[in-house]
Each structure stands twice: as structure tokens, then as C-alpha cells.
Amino acid sequence: MNPTTPTDATAAATPESRGHFIYQFIAEDVAAGRNGGQVVTRFPPEPNGFLHIGHAKAICIDFGMAEAFNGRCHLRMDDTNPAKEDESYVRAIKEDVRWLGFDWGEHFYYAADMFEQMHDLAVALIKSGHAYVCDLSQEEWKEYRGIPTEPGIESPYRKRGVEENLDLFARMRAGEFEEGSRCLRARIDMTSPNIHFRDPVLYRIMKQSHYRTGDQWQIYPTYDFAHPIEDALEGVTHSLCTLEFEVHRPLYDWVIDRMQELGMLVVRDGHTIRPQQREFARLSLDYTVMSKRKLLQLVQDQLVEGWDDPRMPTISGLRRRGYPAAAIRDFCDRIGVSKYKSSTELALLESCVRDHLNRTAQRRMAVIDPLRLVIDNYPADAEEWFDAVNNHEDPEADTRKVPFSRELWIEREDFMEFPDKKFFRLAPGREVRLRYACLFTCTSVEHDDEGRVVAVHGTYDPESRGGNAPDGRRVRGTIHWVSIRHAQPLETRLYDRLFTVPDPEADESRHFTEFLNPDSLRCVNAWGEPSLTELLPGETVQFERLAYFCADLRLSRPGQPVMNRTVTLKEARGKN
RNA sequence: UGCCACAUGGUGUAACGGUAGCACAGCAGUCUCUGGAACUGCUUGUCUAGGUUCGAAUCCUAGUGUGGCAACCA
């Protein structure tokens, strides 16, 4: 079945693929022919910070639902607060959404471009008695508004006449009044158990320059007023957001109702588009923080190297770290969508990253903590180039040549002078395979004055060239290596989780930065095989038996990649 | 003492009145020129109490627990 029509999309909602509750909600609307069966969603970030993996979930849902129902998804800057917003964030947001693999086509919008219509609606609401200018200060308003368990009382300005309201509102716009001295309120219900219905603010005075509209405005609409208007004006059918907006929904509907009365709703293909809001639980991840405010603090206090620090859960941070966009999308699929406020284990994200990188990343050999290995029966001036498979998981990936010589770097942890029985790598008297090269037996160990192992000596089996046992004898361990003579120095950054506890925000008596992991970044110098110098910024390889590493997008120089550890290989049980 | 939500293994999620399944994690094993990958098997769950029903994770009632709501933030 080709799901190109609304009816087909509905048919897809069979018991086998019912989808999550948001999907079902939309499917029912489509089946009922609401909005003529059209589906238009939107992703509406405020350009006051960088997008993070929590936004990636929202993006996947917003764009994903549009795609599932053959609709479209708009990208909109929800920029109604000039105090915090900036053009640089707009650019970063666009780049991140695009990088994640989503396309908004021509449907890119700014809320600020709709300020005039918002203002018109506000004026209309004043005229119809639905809004009034209130002179109460914020402090005073606290008294009038009441608390959740008790009703509020009406503002003394609530009965102001239409003409006076119109005049005052016009003067607010003209900048005649100080910030905070007046605001425009909806006239709804001061006794409502829902606080948001108690005459919410529609417009406030802000004498700030807006990054987009400059000094054109002295008043700015609040989220509750602006958001439904933005959706309605764009003809959005399904306005999907996170749970904290659930209590705002009646107000959202109230604004839409007013627009409907005034004939302001968009008519598309003969159908009046009436947007509806629905809410899902935001993503929370172990060992990280997700609020833009906290991420901003990490950046401003220089506790990380910037919004795109590879330890940050930002899209740009994950990108620099080497997380493939496809892995992030896969993760968002796997976590599902519900209304339960859950916390996802980092292990799931890492599993998605490994899963993808295992299939796509080429293998290379590099040694992070070097120990010298000398092959006593190999000529000092000889060298050989062995064939190494680029990726056993990918038949297209081909092979490369790796240089071999008498002295090699091996990983210090791959040798144990006094091995326990579970250890089957190199030890005195033991034979291991030097990956792709040959079989090697350790015959002696060199120590320094403190008794520390400084070199391992041994002999190789000339019959085992390429790494195959000539007689089929079983070799338990295979270790990686780099020819010292050919080794390339590599600046390498080993990343770990940013926080030491699963929920850094749980203890309200402590600041979340107290739980920063001091070992979240370790810089080391590694030795890599020569081909590593050809790595392009952003390219990811697997250092065999260690981890996936990505050439840093910012710090790498031609011929000198800086390697970010993306994610380790899964540690096998029993290994040490 | 208000209103609005939510509750299924360790974690995340599925079930739409009819066998509680999947993934991640964990454990055990097979295989392997990566202690990776792949493959096999295993452990662990419906918040509580009532009710409706032949039958309830699912519907109803009450309770418990958790979260959100008292910015002129979004």
C-alpha cells in the first residue's frame, strides 16, 4: 500500500502499527476529516540557546508525524522575548535541524513577523470586551491573582471602557509608559481553578531592541497569546509540545476560539484550519542536564569549552563528539512517546551510536597507552606492509596497508607480567596474534629501576605472516599495535560523562555543578598508523579494540587530526 | 485544603476486554584475526483495594505515589 493519501495513512493505523498516542490522535483527526485531512506540524524553538538531544526528540516527533501523514512541518523561531534572543542562535538552530536530517522546505517562519497581526487581534479583543489594560504592578497582581487553592479577585481596571483601553494600549505601543507599569490582560475568569485563566497577560511593555524587529515595538506578546496565533496563522493543524504546557491548553483554545469568531483562521483547500495542541513527556537522560538555562551556565562559566563541547548534550556537541545523526534519530525512535516522565539510560543512546558506527566506521589501529614491544628475531632495518581489513561489517570497505617493523607500540593493558587465568592477552611465555601481522611469543621483559615494565621482548613465527597460524594452532588473544618507526602522534581526547550522578538536579540543596565529573575530559597522546593523518574533520573511525573516534571538526588541522573519543567499544565481561 | 496529568521488569516502551511482548542493561553460552560484532538461552514487571465481566494491564470507584500549575519566561 502506498501511503500517499490521508485515508491510506489512517489505514496504516492497524493493530500492527498503531503507533504512540500522538500518532493515534492525529490519525483519528485525519480519519474524521478534520482540517480536510491535512496535517501540518511545527517545531518552534526560541532562539535563545542551542538545541539539545531533548529538542531532537521533539524534532523527530514534529517532522516524523508530518511525514507519517504526508503533511509538512514548519520551522519557526518563537521569538517573542527580545531580552534573550539572538540571530546567532537562529543560524545554529537551522544548522542543527538540517544536520539531523530534516527539511522544512519553504516553511521557515519568525513569530516576530506576525507581531502586527497579533497586535490587531489584541485590539479586536479590546473592542469585543475580551481584553483590558491593567495598571496593577506585578507585586499587586500577586494579591489579586490568588493562589491555586483559592480564587482570585478582579483587577480594579477590569471594567475600564473600550475607548480608554484602546487609547492606553496605543500609548503602550508608542512607548509612553515604563516597563511593568501596565499590561494588556485577557478578561476571562478570576475564579478559575486554572491559574492561566485568571486574566492572563497578553502584552507587556519591554523597551528592548528585538534582534529582528529592532526598535519597532515597545510592547511584546506573551507566549500564551502569541503561540496559538502563530500556529493558526501558519495553518498548523497539530501543535505538539511538552507536558508543562498541558495546563495552558484551555487558554490556547480560548485564543483560537477568539480568532475563529473573528474569521482569522486560515482556510486552505476549502477547509478552515483549527490547530490543536497535544503534549508529550520531554526527554531526560541520565548523567546529564537538559535545561537551556543550565547548559548556558556551563558555557558562560567556562565549565565546558562552548555550546558544542563534545561533552554537551547539545546537537552540535554530539556532532563534534561523533554521534551520527542517524543514530540520534534511531534513539528518538527507540525511546518512544508517552506522557510518563521517564529518564532514559545513557546506555541506550550509546547503544544506538555503536550500532550505527559498527556498520559504517572504518577500523584503524592506534595505541593510547604505549608499551614498547621488540621482536628479537626480526631484522632491525626491515619493514613489511600488511593488508588490513577496513571494516568486516562492510564488504565495500576494502583493505589498506599497514607498516610493520621490529619495534612496535602495543597497549600497556594488553600485557601482564603475572597474568590471572582470565587474562588471555600477552604475558611471559604466551603467544598472541599481532592483528593482521603475525603470531608473537613473549620471551622476556625489560624493567626500569623502579621495576616498571618498559619493554616486552619476544619472537615471531615467520610462518604466520598475515596473522594466520601455519598449523591451525589456537591463539587465544589478538592485540593491536603500531610500528614505532611509522607511528603518527595523535592528540586524543577521551571523554566521559559530564556528571558523576544520574540526576545532578535531584538534590535541591546542592548546585548541579558540584556534580561535574572531573574526569569528563582526558587529553592523551596516542600513536596511530600512518593512514590516520588522512582523516578529514568529522570522519569517524574505530580504533580497533578500543573505541570509536571522530576527527574534531574545529581543532583538526590538515594531516593532524585531533581525535575525540565518541564512545568506547562495549567492555566485555571478565576483561580485567 | 485547589486544578491538571501520569503509574507495566533495573531502564524505556508495547497491549485498546482474550497467551504480558520488544529494546537497552544484566547473566550464561556459541562463534570469532577486535574480550567488538553476530548468534543462542536465562533472570526480572501490570502501584494498592474493591467492583463490572466467562475473562481486566486495559472499563468503573476509592486510595497511594509521582510530576506540573501561583513569570509581564518559553
XYZ file of C-alpha atoms (C1' of nucleotides) in Angstrom:
650
model
C 0.000 0.000 0.000
C 1.267 3.406 -0.929
C 0.542 5.764 1.933
C 0.106 8.934 -0.066
C -3.409 9.888 0.916
C -4.966 10.612 4.288
C -7.115 7.507 4.063
C -4.062 5.359 3.481
C -2.355 6.925 6.445
C -5.367 6.011 8.540
C -5.327 2.501 7.217
C -1.731 2.298 8.381
C -3.082 2.610 11.913
C -3.911 -1.050 12.033
C -3.258 -3.089 15.181
C 0.189 -3.941 13.849
C 1.331 -0.356 13.652
C -0.925 1.739 15.798
C 1.837 3.993 16.917
C 2.012 6.153 20.001
C -0.819 8.238 21.396
C 0.135 11.338 19.418
C 0.086 9.302 16.226
C -3.318 7.917 17.167
C -4.644 11.348 17.972
C -3.632 12.647 14.553
C -4.826 9.505 12.801
C -8.272 9.977 14.318
C -8.408 13.572 13.121
C -7.385 12.534 9.649
C -9.933 9.726 9.630
C -12.638 12.135 10.765
C -11.681 14.523 8.000
C -10.823 17.370 10.350
C -8.968 20.181 8.584
C -9.764 18.312 5.406
C -7.439 15.545 6.496
C -4.409 17.813 6.262
C -1.571 17.515 8.744
C 0.752 20.432 9.386
C 3.053 20.429 12.407
C 5.759 22.784 13.549
C 8.948 22.866 15.555
C 9.037 26.219 17.376
C 12.288 26.781 19.269
C 13.043 30.082 20.956
C 16.361 31.343 19.573
C 17.901 31.826 22.994
C 20.171 28.807 23.163
C 21.434 25.789 21.288
C 19.301 22.772 20.526
C 19.973 19.646 22.595
C 19.052 15.994 22.386
C 15.753 16.741 24.107
C 14.897 19.007 21.200
C 15.957 16.213 18.860
C 13.138 14.127 20.310
C 10.652 16.935 19.654
C 12.049 17.476 16.164
C 11.728 13.783 15.329
C 8.132 13.791 16.561
C 7.154 17.024 14.813
C 8.760 16.202 11.483
C 8.034 12.493 11.884
C 4.294 12.980 12.320
C 4.143 15.312 9.340
C 5.934 12.719 7.247
C 3.765 9.857 8.507
C 0.636 11.670 7.384
C 2.061 13.172 4.215
C 1.900 16.626 5.637
C 4.615 19.110 6.347
C 6.456 20.542 9.302
C 7.328 24.200 9.720
C 10.404 25.533 11.438
C 9.550 28.628 13.424
C 11.548 30.901 15.659
C 9.346 31.580 18.658
C 10.975 34.929 19.260
C 8.582 36.951 21.363
C 11.059 37.918 24.075
C 13.733 40.334 22.845
C 15.649 40.116 26.109
C 17.118 36.672 25.443
C 17.106 36.090 21.742
C 19.776 36.411 19.136
C 20.361 35.858 15.437
C 23.367 33.625 16.084
C 21.060 31.131 17.758
C 18.803 31.187 14.713
C 21.692 30.123 12.497
C 22.758 27.380 14.880
C 19.212 26.050 15.170
C 18.769 25.853 11.414
C 22.091 24.103 11.008
C 21.265 21.565 13.705
C 17.801 20.718 12.387
C 19.199 20.327 8.888
C 22.085 18.202 10.142
C 19.625 15.934 11.944
C 18.211 15.254 8.512
C 15.009 17.313 8.392
C 13.784 19.710 5.753
C 11.220 22.440 6.336
C 11.242 23.449 2.674
C 9.984 26.999 2.302
C 8.175 26.917 5.616
C 10.530 28.855 7.808
C 8.908 31.481 9.987
C 9.551 34.044 12.664
C 6.928 34.781 15.285
C 8.224 38.331 15.140
C 6.956 38.614 11.572
C 3.447 38.149 12.944
C 3.622 40.904 15.557
C 1.360 43.178 13.528
C -1.400 40.584 13.294
C -1.033 39.766 16.969
C -1.457 43.430 17.712
C -4.548 43.574 15.505
C -6.076 40.682 17.363
C -5.308 42.347 20.672
C -7.110 45.478 19.506
C -10.047 43.387 18.361
C -10.165 41.694 21.748
C -10.258 45.063 23.462
C -13.121 46.109 21.235
C -15.101 42.972 21.972
C -14.517 43.349 25.705
C -12.179 40.360 25.896
C -9.128 42.351 26.961
C -8.242 45.355 29.072
C -5.256 47.399 30.109
C -4.324 46.717 33.711
C -2.296 49.184 35.780
C -1.550 46.832 38.643
C 2.113 46.230 39.377
C 3.396 42.687 39.364
C 3.523 42.786 43.150
C -0.073 43.942 43.415
C -1.180 41.419 40.876
C 0.105 38.614 43.049
C -2.566 39.560 45.606
C -5.357 39.795 43.076
C -4.475 36.640 41.216
C -4.822 34.454 44.294
C -3.201 31.080 44.797
C -4.096 27.762 43.187
C -6.270 26.673 46.094
C -8.146 29.978 46.381
C -9.919 32.098 43.768
C -8.514 35.461 42.780
C -10.268 38.795 42.790
C -10.849 41.118 39.880
C -8.487 43.900 38.990
C -9.919 47.380 39.619
C -9.043 48.145 35.983
C -11.098 45.271 34.653
C -14.137 47.462 33.974
C -12.226 50.090 32.063
C -14.137 51.283 28.981
C -13.247 50.204 25.479
C -12.159 53.672 24.364
C -9.869 54.160 27.329
C -8.371 50.683 26.825
C -7.778 51.387 23.155
C -6.108 54.682 23.975
C -3.940 53.220 26.710
C -2.908 50.259 24.581
C -1.958 52.567 21.729
C 0.163 54.607 24.126
C 1.764 51.459 25.484
C 2.777 50.665 21.954
C 4.037 54.189 21.445
C 6.331 53.768 24.413
C 4.698 56.304 26.681
C 4.783 54.086 29.755
C 7.517 52.467 31.752
C 8.161 48.734 31.703
C 5.963 46.980 34.232
C 3.638 49.919 34.760
C 0.855 48.486 32.633
C -0.019 45.385 30.667
C -2.795 44.090 28.493
C -4.821 41.290 30.060
C -7.429 38.923 28.721
C -10.700 39.198 30.600
C -11.563 35.595 31.400
C -12.264 34.223 34.865
C -10.604 35.249 38.107
C -12.201 32.344 39.960
C -10.978 29.627 37.589
C -9.162 26.735 39.245
C -6.749 27.005 36.341
C -4.463 29.902 37.158
C -3.840 30.509 33.483
C -7.465 31.568 33.057
C -7.208 34.285 35.695
C -6.897 37.234 33.328
C -3.539 36.251 31.812
C -1.179 38.869 30.436
C -1.364 39.215 26.655
C 1.112 42.052 26.145
C 3.824 43.504 28.306
C 5.905 46.647 27.887
C 9.508 45.870 27.025
C 11.741 48.706 25.958
C 14.258 46.460 24.346
C 15.553 46.150 20.877
C 14.486 42.948 19.177
C 17.122 41.140 17.108
C 14.678 41.046 14.231
C 12.249 43.968 14.536
C 14.699 46.399 16.077
C 13.031 49.238 17.985
C 9.740 48.953 16.157
C 7.947 47.669 19.217
C 7.754 48.754 22.812
C 5.297 46.009 23.680
C 5.673 42.281 23.142
C 3.101 39.481 23.247
C 3.426 36.723 25.826
C 3.823 33.074 24.892
C 0.237 32.162 25.770
C -1.134 34.788 23.443
C 1.428 34.531 20.669
C 1.790 30.799 20.254
C -1.763 29.898 19.216
C -1.779 32.870 16.848
C 1.462 31.708 15.244
C 0.047 28.221 14.789
C -3.254 29.468 13.433
C -1.696 31.945 11.016
C 0.609 29.284 9.607
C -2.278 26.871 9.262
C -0.754 24.376 11.662
C -3.157 21.540 12.441
C -1.317 19.788 15.248
C 0.705 21.759 17.728
C 2.816 19.260 19.635
C 4.678 20.296 22.754
C 5.868 19.070 26.110
C 3.858 18.301 29.214
C 4.371 21.553 31.083
C 2.095 23.249 28.558
C -0.795 20.953 29.303
C -2.370 23.416 31.747
C -2.043 26.123 29.102
C -4.204 24.222 26.654
C -7.549 25.759 27.663
C -6.025 29.174 27.117
C -4.608 28.081 23.773
C -8.111 27.011 22.768
C -9.536 30.273 24.093
C -7.317 32.286 21.750
C -8.166 30.014 18.834
C -11.865 30.471 19.616
C -11.484 34.247 19.515
C -9.669 34.018 16.184
C -12.377 31.791 14.841
C -15.052 34.299 15.875
C -13.167 36.999 14.046
C -12.670 34.873 10.959
C -8.896 34.891 11.364
C -8.307 31.197 10.878
C -6.571 30.155 7.699
C -8.690 28.500 5.027
C -6.708 26.019 2.968
C -8.165 23.944 0.148
C -11.608 24.980 1.303
C -11.049 23.847 4.878
C -10.801 26.097 7.886
C -7.680 25.057 9.773
C -8.175 24.867 13.512
C -4.975 23.975 15.342
C -4.975 21.697 18.358
C -2.291 21.328 20.992
C -1.227 17.955 22.396
C 1.517 17.257 24.884
C 4.123 14.546 25.444
C 6.831 13.980 28.059
C 10.147 15.638 27.418
C 13.307 13.565 27.257
C 15.513 13.318 30.251
C 18.819 11.499 30.138
C 20.969 10.008 32.867
C 24.169 11.802 33.840
C 23.310 14.999 32.049
C 21.284 18.184 32.391
C 18.905 19.343 29.742
C 17.653 22.783 30.659
C 18.856 25.567 28.401
C 19.481 27.723 31.442
C 21.857 25.187 32.968
C 23.587 24.472 29.684
C 24.036 28.209 29.207
C 25.618 28.418 32.631
C 28.090 25.662 31.801
C 29.054 27.662 28.737
C 29.210 31.079 30.403
C 31.138 29.845 33.426
C 33.508 28.067 31.051
C 32.961 24.756 32.722
C 32.883 23.374 29.197
C 34.550 24.720 26.067
C 31.342 26.038 24.494
C 27.887 25.055 23.332
C 29.464 22.500 21.014
C 31.812 20.986 23.578
C 31.751 17.245 22.829
C 30.595 16.583 26.388
C 27.480 18.687 25.961
C 24.123 17.068 25.157
C 23.626 19.745 22.507
C 23.149 18.658 18.912
C 26.338 20.493 17.987
C 28.181 18.864 20.893
C 27.042 15.390 19.909
C 28.003 16.135 16.322
C 31.528 17.107 17.355
C 31.691 14.081 19.578
C 30.988 11.955 16.526
C 27.414 10.826 17.139
C 25.862 10.196 13.707
C 22.579 11.979 13.011
C 21.064 8.641 12.023
C 21.950 7.216 15.432
C 20.254 10.133 17.163
C 17.150 9.640 15.043
C 17.195 5.939 15.817
C 17.461 6.744 19.510
C 14.462 9.046 19.294
C 12.508 6.226 17.653
C 13.505 3.749 20.298
C 12.607 5.877 23.327
C 9.014 6.151 22.199
C 6.477 8.825 23.062
C 4.329 8.872 26.172
C 3.073 11.107 28.952
C 5.113 9.400 31.625
C 8.019 11.491 32.860
C 10.770 8.984 32.436
C 14.509 9.100 32.473
C 16.391 7.250 29.781
C 19.668 5.479 30.410
C 22.706 6.799 28.590
C 23.411 3.189 27.624
C 20.546 3.237 25.137
C 21.900 6.290 23.333
C 25.374 4.773 23.285
C 23.971 1.519 22.006
C 22.389 3.364 19.073
C 25.672 5.123 18.340
C 27.682 1.878 18.448
C 25.110 0.110 16.347
C 25.449 2.680 13.596
C 29.195 3.207 13.828
C 29.852 -0.525 13.853
C 28.320 -0.722 10.409
C 29.822 2.460 8.976
C 33.133 3.334 10.635
C 36.390 2.080 9.156
C 38.838 0.356 11.501
C 42.285 1.648 12.234
C 44.994 0.713 14.717
C 46.199 3.150 17.342
C 47.767 2.804 20.751
C 46.660 5.080 23.528
C 48.859 3.946 26.412
C 52.021 2.674 24.702
C 54.365 -0.085 25.766
C 57.370 -0.978 23.600
C 57.452 -4.421 22.055
C 60.623 -5.750 20.407
C 60.640 -8.691 18.024
C 64.120 -10.050 18.619
C 64.160 -12.336 15.587
C 63.023 -9.647 13.161
C 65.705 -7.710 11.237
C 66.259 -4.225 12.587
C 66.117 -2.454 9.240
C 63.334 -4.485 7.638
C 59.761 -3.445 7.167
C 56.663 -5.034 5.699
C 53.232 -3.706 4.787
C 50.365 -5.997 5.707
C 46.800 -5.910 4.406
C 44.263 -4.846 6.992
C 40.503 -5.065 6.511
C 38.828 -1.675 6.759
C 35.529 -2.950 8.069
C 34.483 -6.569 8.413
C 30.856 -5.401 8.666
C 31.006 -3.620 5.332
C 32.143 -5.673 2.308
C 32.512 -2.466 0.262
C 35.063 -1.030 2.663
C 38.080 -2.803 1.128
C 41.524 -3.071 2.726
C 44.548 -0.883 3.426
C 48.269 -1.420 4.008
C 49.735 -1.181 7.486
C 53.509 -0.945 8.080
C 55.253 -3.427 10.363
C 58.762 -3.471 11.771
C 60.928 -4.843 14.565
C 59.729 -2.438 17.251
C 56.056 -1.797 17.918
C 53.865 0.082 20.313
C 51.283 -2.105 21.989
C 48.678 -1.181 24.572
C 50.110 -1.334 28.072
C 46.994 -3.045 29.362
C 47.423 -5.822 26.791
C 50.420 -7.115 28.704
C 50.507 -8.606 32.172
C 53.707 -9.840 33.726
C 51.793 -12.011 36.167
C 48.518 -12.828 34.441
C 45.475 -14.293 36.153
C 43.713 -17.158 34.454
C 41.049 -14.968 32.835
C 43.663 -12.910 31.055
C 44.442 -14.206 27.598
C 46.473 -11.449 26.046
C 50.252 -11.091 26.218
C 52.304 -12.429 29.126
C 55.696 -14.079 29.506
C 55.693 -17.337 27.604
C 52.349 -16.623 25.971
C 51.641 -16.409 22.274
C 49.249 -13.860 20.842
C 48.359 -12.627 17.412
C 49.525 -9.186 16.368
C 46.456 -8.250 14.386
C 46.882 -8.661 10.622
C 50.647 -9.294 11.077
C 51.855 -12.461 12.741
C 51.963 -14.625 15.853
C 54.269 -13.454 18.591
C 55.540 -15.114 21.744
C 56.827 -13.146 24.695
C 60.180 -14.404 25.937
C 61.394 -11.689 28.292
C 60.512 -8.441 29.974
C 62.580 -5.300 30.448
C 62.172 -3.226 33.629
C 63.369 0.192 34.716
C 64.930 0.977 38.102
C 61.542 1.085 39.788
C 60.604 -2.296 38.456
C 58.162 -0.888 35.955
C 57.828 -2.759 32.670
C 59.398 -0.693 29.896
C 59.572 -3.200 27.088
C 58.467 -6.646 26.101
C 60.716 -8.915 24.085
C 59.917 -11.993 22.098
C 59.979 -13.776 18.784
C 57.556 -14.048 15.924
C 56.700 -17.069 13.845
C 57.827 -16.312 10.255
C 55.318 -18.893 9.021
C 52.428 -16.853 10.435
C 52.790 -13.802 8.197
C 49.389 -12.080 7.830
C 48.300 -13.424 11.165
C 47.261 -16.969 10.317
C 48.553 -19.871 12.370
C 50.503 -22.096 9.953
C 49.405 -25.298 11.671
C 45.977 -24.123 12.713
C 47.093 -23.870 16.323
C 44.751 -21.936 18.539
C 45.779 -18.453 19.613
C 43.534 -17.038 22.233
C 44.357 -13.351 22.098
C 44.704 -10.840 19.299
C 46.141 -7.437 20.104
C 46.566 -4.238 18.119
C 49.873 -2.496 17.538
C 51.571 0.373 15.712
C 55.045 0.265 14.185
C 57.140 2.706 16.194
C 59.139 3.784 13.201
C 55.960 4.675 11.279
C 53.771 5.798 14.175
C 51.974 9.133 13.882
C 51.413 11.178 17.023
C 47.734 11.876 17.623
C 46.267 14.381 20.014
C 43.473 12.379 21.542
C 40.616 13.403 23.796
C 38.991 10.797 25.974
C 35.519 11.857 27.018
C 33.395 10.517 29.788
C 30.011 11.508 31.194
C 29.790 15.153 32.265
C 28.308 14.373 35.674
C 29.091 11.808 38.313
C 25.486 11.170 39.345
C 22.488 10.057 37.269
C 20.430 13.099 38.228
C 22.556 16.176 39.006
C 19.396 18.197 39.636
C 17.816 15.833 42.148
C 19.315 17.358 45.299
C 17.939 20.881 45.535
C 20.295 21.781 48.361
C 23.292 21.344 46.073
C 24.212 23.095 42.895
C 24.287 20.853 39.844
C 27.826 21.955 39.009
C 29.016 20.286 42.210
C 28.457 17.002 40.437
C 30.576 17.759 37.392
C 32.834 14.847 36.572
C 36.473 15.990 36.914
C 37.500 13.208 34.531
C 34.994 14.064 31.818
C 37.895 15.029 29.565
C 41.330 13.431 29.496
C 43.815 14.541 26.886
C 46.407 11.984 25.872
C 48.895 11.492 23.097
C 48.274 8.367 21.112
C 50.260 6.689 18.339
C 48.405 5.801 15.196
C 49.039 4.033 11.929
C 50.077 6.389 9.069
C 46.702 6.386 7.268
C 45.191 8.254 10.203
C 46.772 11.512 9.111
C 44.466 11.481 6.077
C 41.373 11.650 8.236
C 39.028 14.513 7.393
C 37.418 16.597 10.149
C 34.169 14.940 11.166
C 35.248 11.489 9.993
C 34.829 8.686 12.481
C 36.916 5.523 12.711
C 37.149 2.691 15.164
C 40.477 2.299 16.890
C 40.401 -1.464 16.985
C 39.628 -2.983 20.357
C 39.351 0.471 21.954
C 36.651 2.855 20.867
C 35.208 4.954 18.071
C 36.999 8.224 17.482
C 35.945 11.232 15.454
C 38.336 13.774 13.954
C 37.372 17.019 15.668
C 35.537 19.465 13.422
C 37.202 22.510 14.937
C 40.619 21.506 16.202
C 41.848 19.218 13.441
C 44.445 20.562 11.024
C 45.417 19.082 7.665
C 47.496 15.997 8.393
C 46.925 16.405 12.121
C 43.520 15.235 13.204
C 42.534 15.774 16.823
C 40.697 12.641 17.870
C 37.568 12.760 20.026
C 36.533 9.534 21.659
C 32.927 9.143 20.587
C 32.033 6.020 22.530
C 34.022 3.062 23.770
C 33.572 -0.423 22.466
C 31.449 -2.448 24.807
C 33.652 -3.689 27.632
C 33.496 -7.418 27.623
C 32.560 -9.135 30.839
C 35.516 -10.729 32.539
C 38.006 -8.394 30.926
C 40.034 -7.293 33.923
C -7.050 22.158 51.646
C -7.442 23.583 44.530
C -6.811 22.218 39.366
C -4.451 19.136 35.519
C -1.798 14.866 34.365
C 0.738 10.257 34.981
C 1.792 4.961 37.197
C 3.740 -2.228 33.170
C 10.876 -5.997 34.759
C 16.906 -2.309 36.563
C 15.670 1.464 32.314
C 12.495 2.891 28.185
C 8.224 1.245 25.862
C 4.039 -2.409 23.637
C -1.002 -4.298 24.619
C -7.019 -0.729 23.035
C -11.735 -6.705 27.256
C -8.918 -12.691 25.364
C -1.233 -16.183 25.854
C 2.022 -9.514 29.432
C 5.770 -8.665 24.173
C 10.082 -5.700 22.316
C 14.625 -2.908 23.020
C 18.617 -1.412 26.251
C 21.100 -3.112 30.611
C 22.467 -7.680 33.321
C 23.736 -13.007 33.462
C 25.255 -17.651 30.879
C 26.927 -19.812 26.398
C 28.333 -20.467 20.843
C 31.417 -18.362 17.293
C 35.405 -15.108 16.080
C 42.326 -12.477 13.417
C 38.600 -6.775 17.668
C 37.387 -9.948 25.178
C 33.927 -5.813 19.424
C 30.088 -7.545 16.085
C 26.810 -11.705 15.208
C 24.035 -15.819 17.259
C 21.552 -18.783 21.451
C 19.447 -19.115 26.160
C 18.130 -17.029 31.055
C 16.602 -13.715 35.274
C 13.253 -9.761 36.494
C 7.078 -6.428 35.675
C 0.998 -4.638 35.406
C 1.054 0.921 42.488
C -2.969 -0.807 46.277
C -8.015 -2.234 47.474
C -12.711 -3.047 45.825
C -16.250 -3.538 41.634
C -18.142 -4.856 36.421
C -17.178 -9.310 33.315
C -16.846 -16.115 31.459
C -12.323 -13.211 31.245
C -9.195 -6.781 33.381
C -2.565 -4.006 32.472
C -6.914 -2.344 29.744
C -13.542 -0.382 31.958
C -15.650 1.839 36.919
C -14.876 3.577 42.203
C -11.746 4.758 46.135
C -6.949 5.154 47.876
C -1.473 5.612 47.415
C 2.628 7.625 44.971
C 4.940 10.935 41.386
C 5.023 15.281 38.376
C 3.127 20.051 36.567
C 0.436 24.754 37.538
C 0.740 30.621 41.696
C 6.888 34.930 35.314
C 4.635 40.898 32.486
C 9.846 33.272 30.502
C 9.077 29.759 26.695
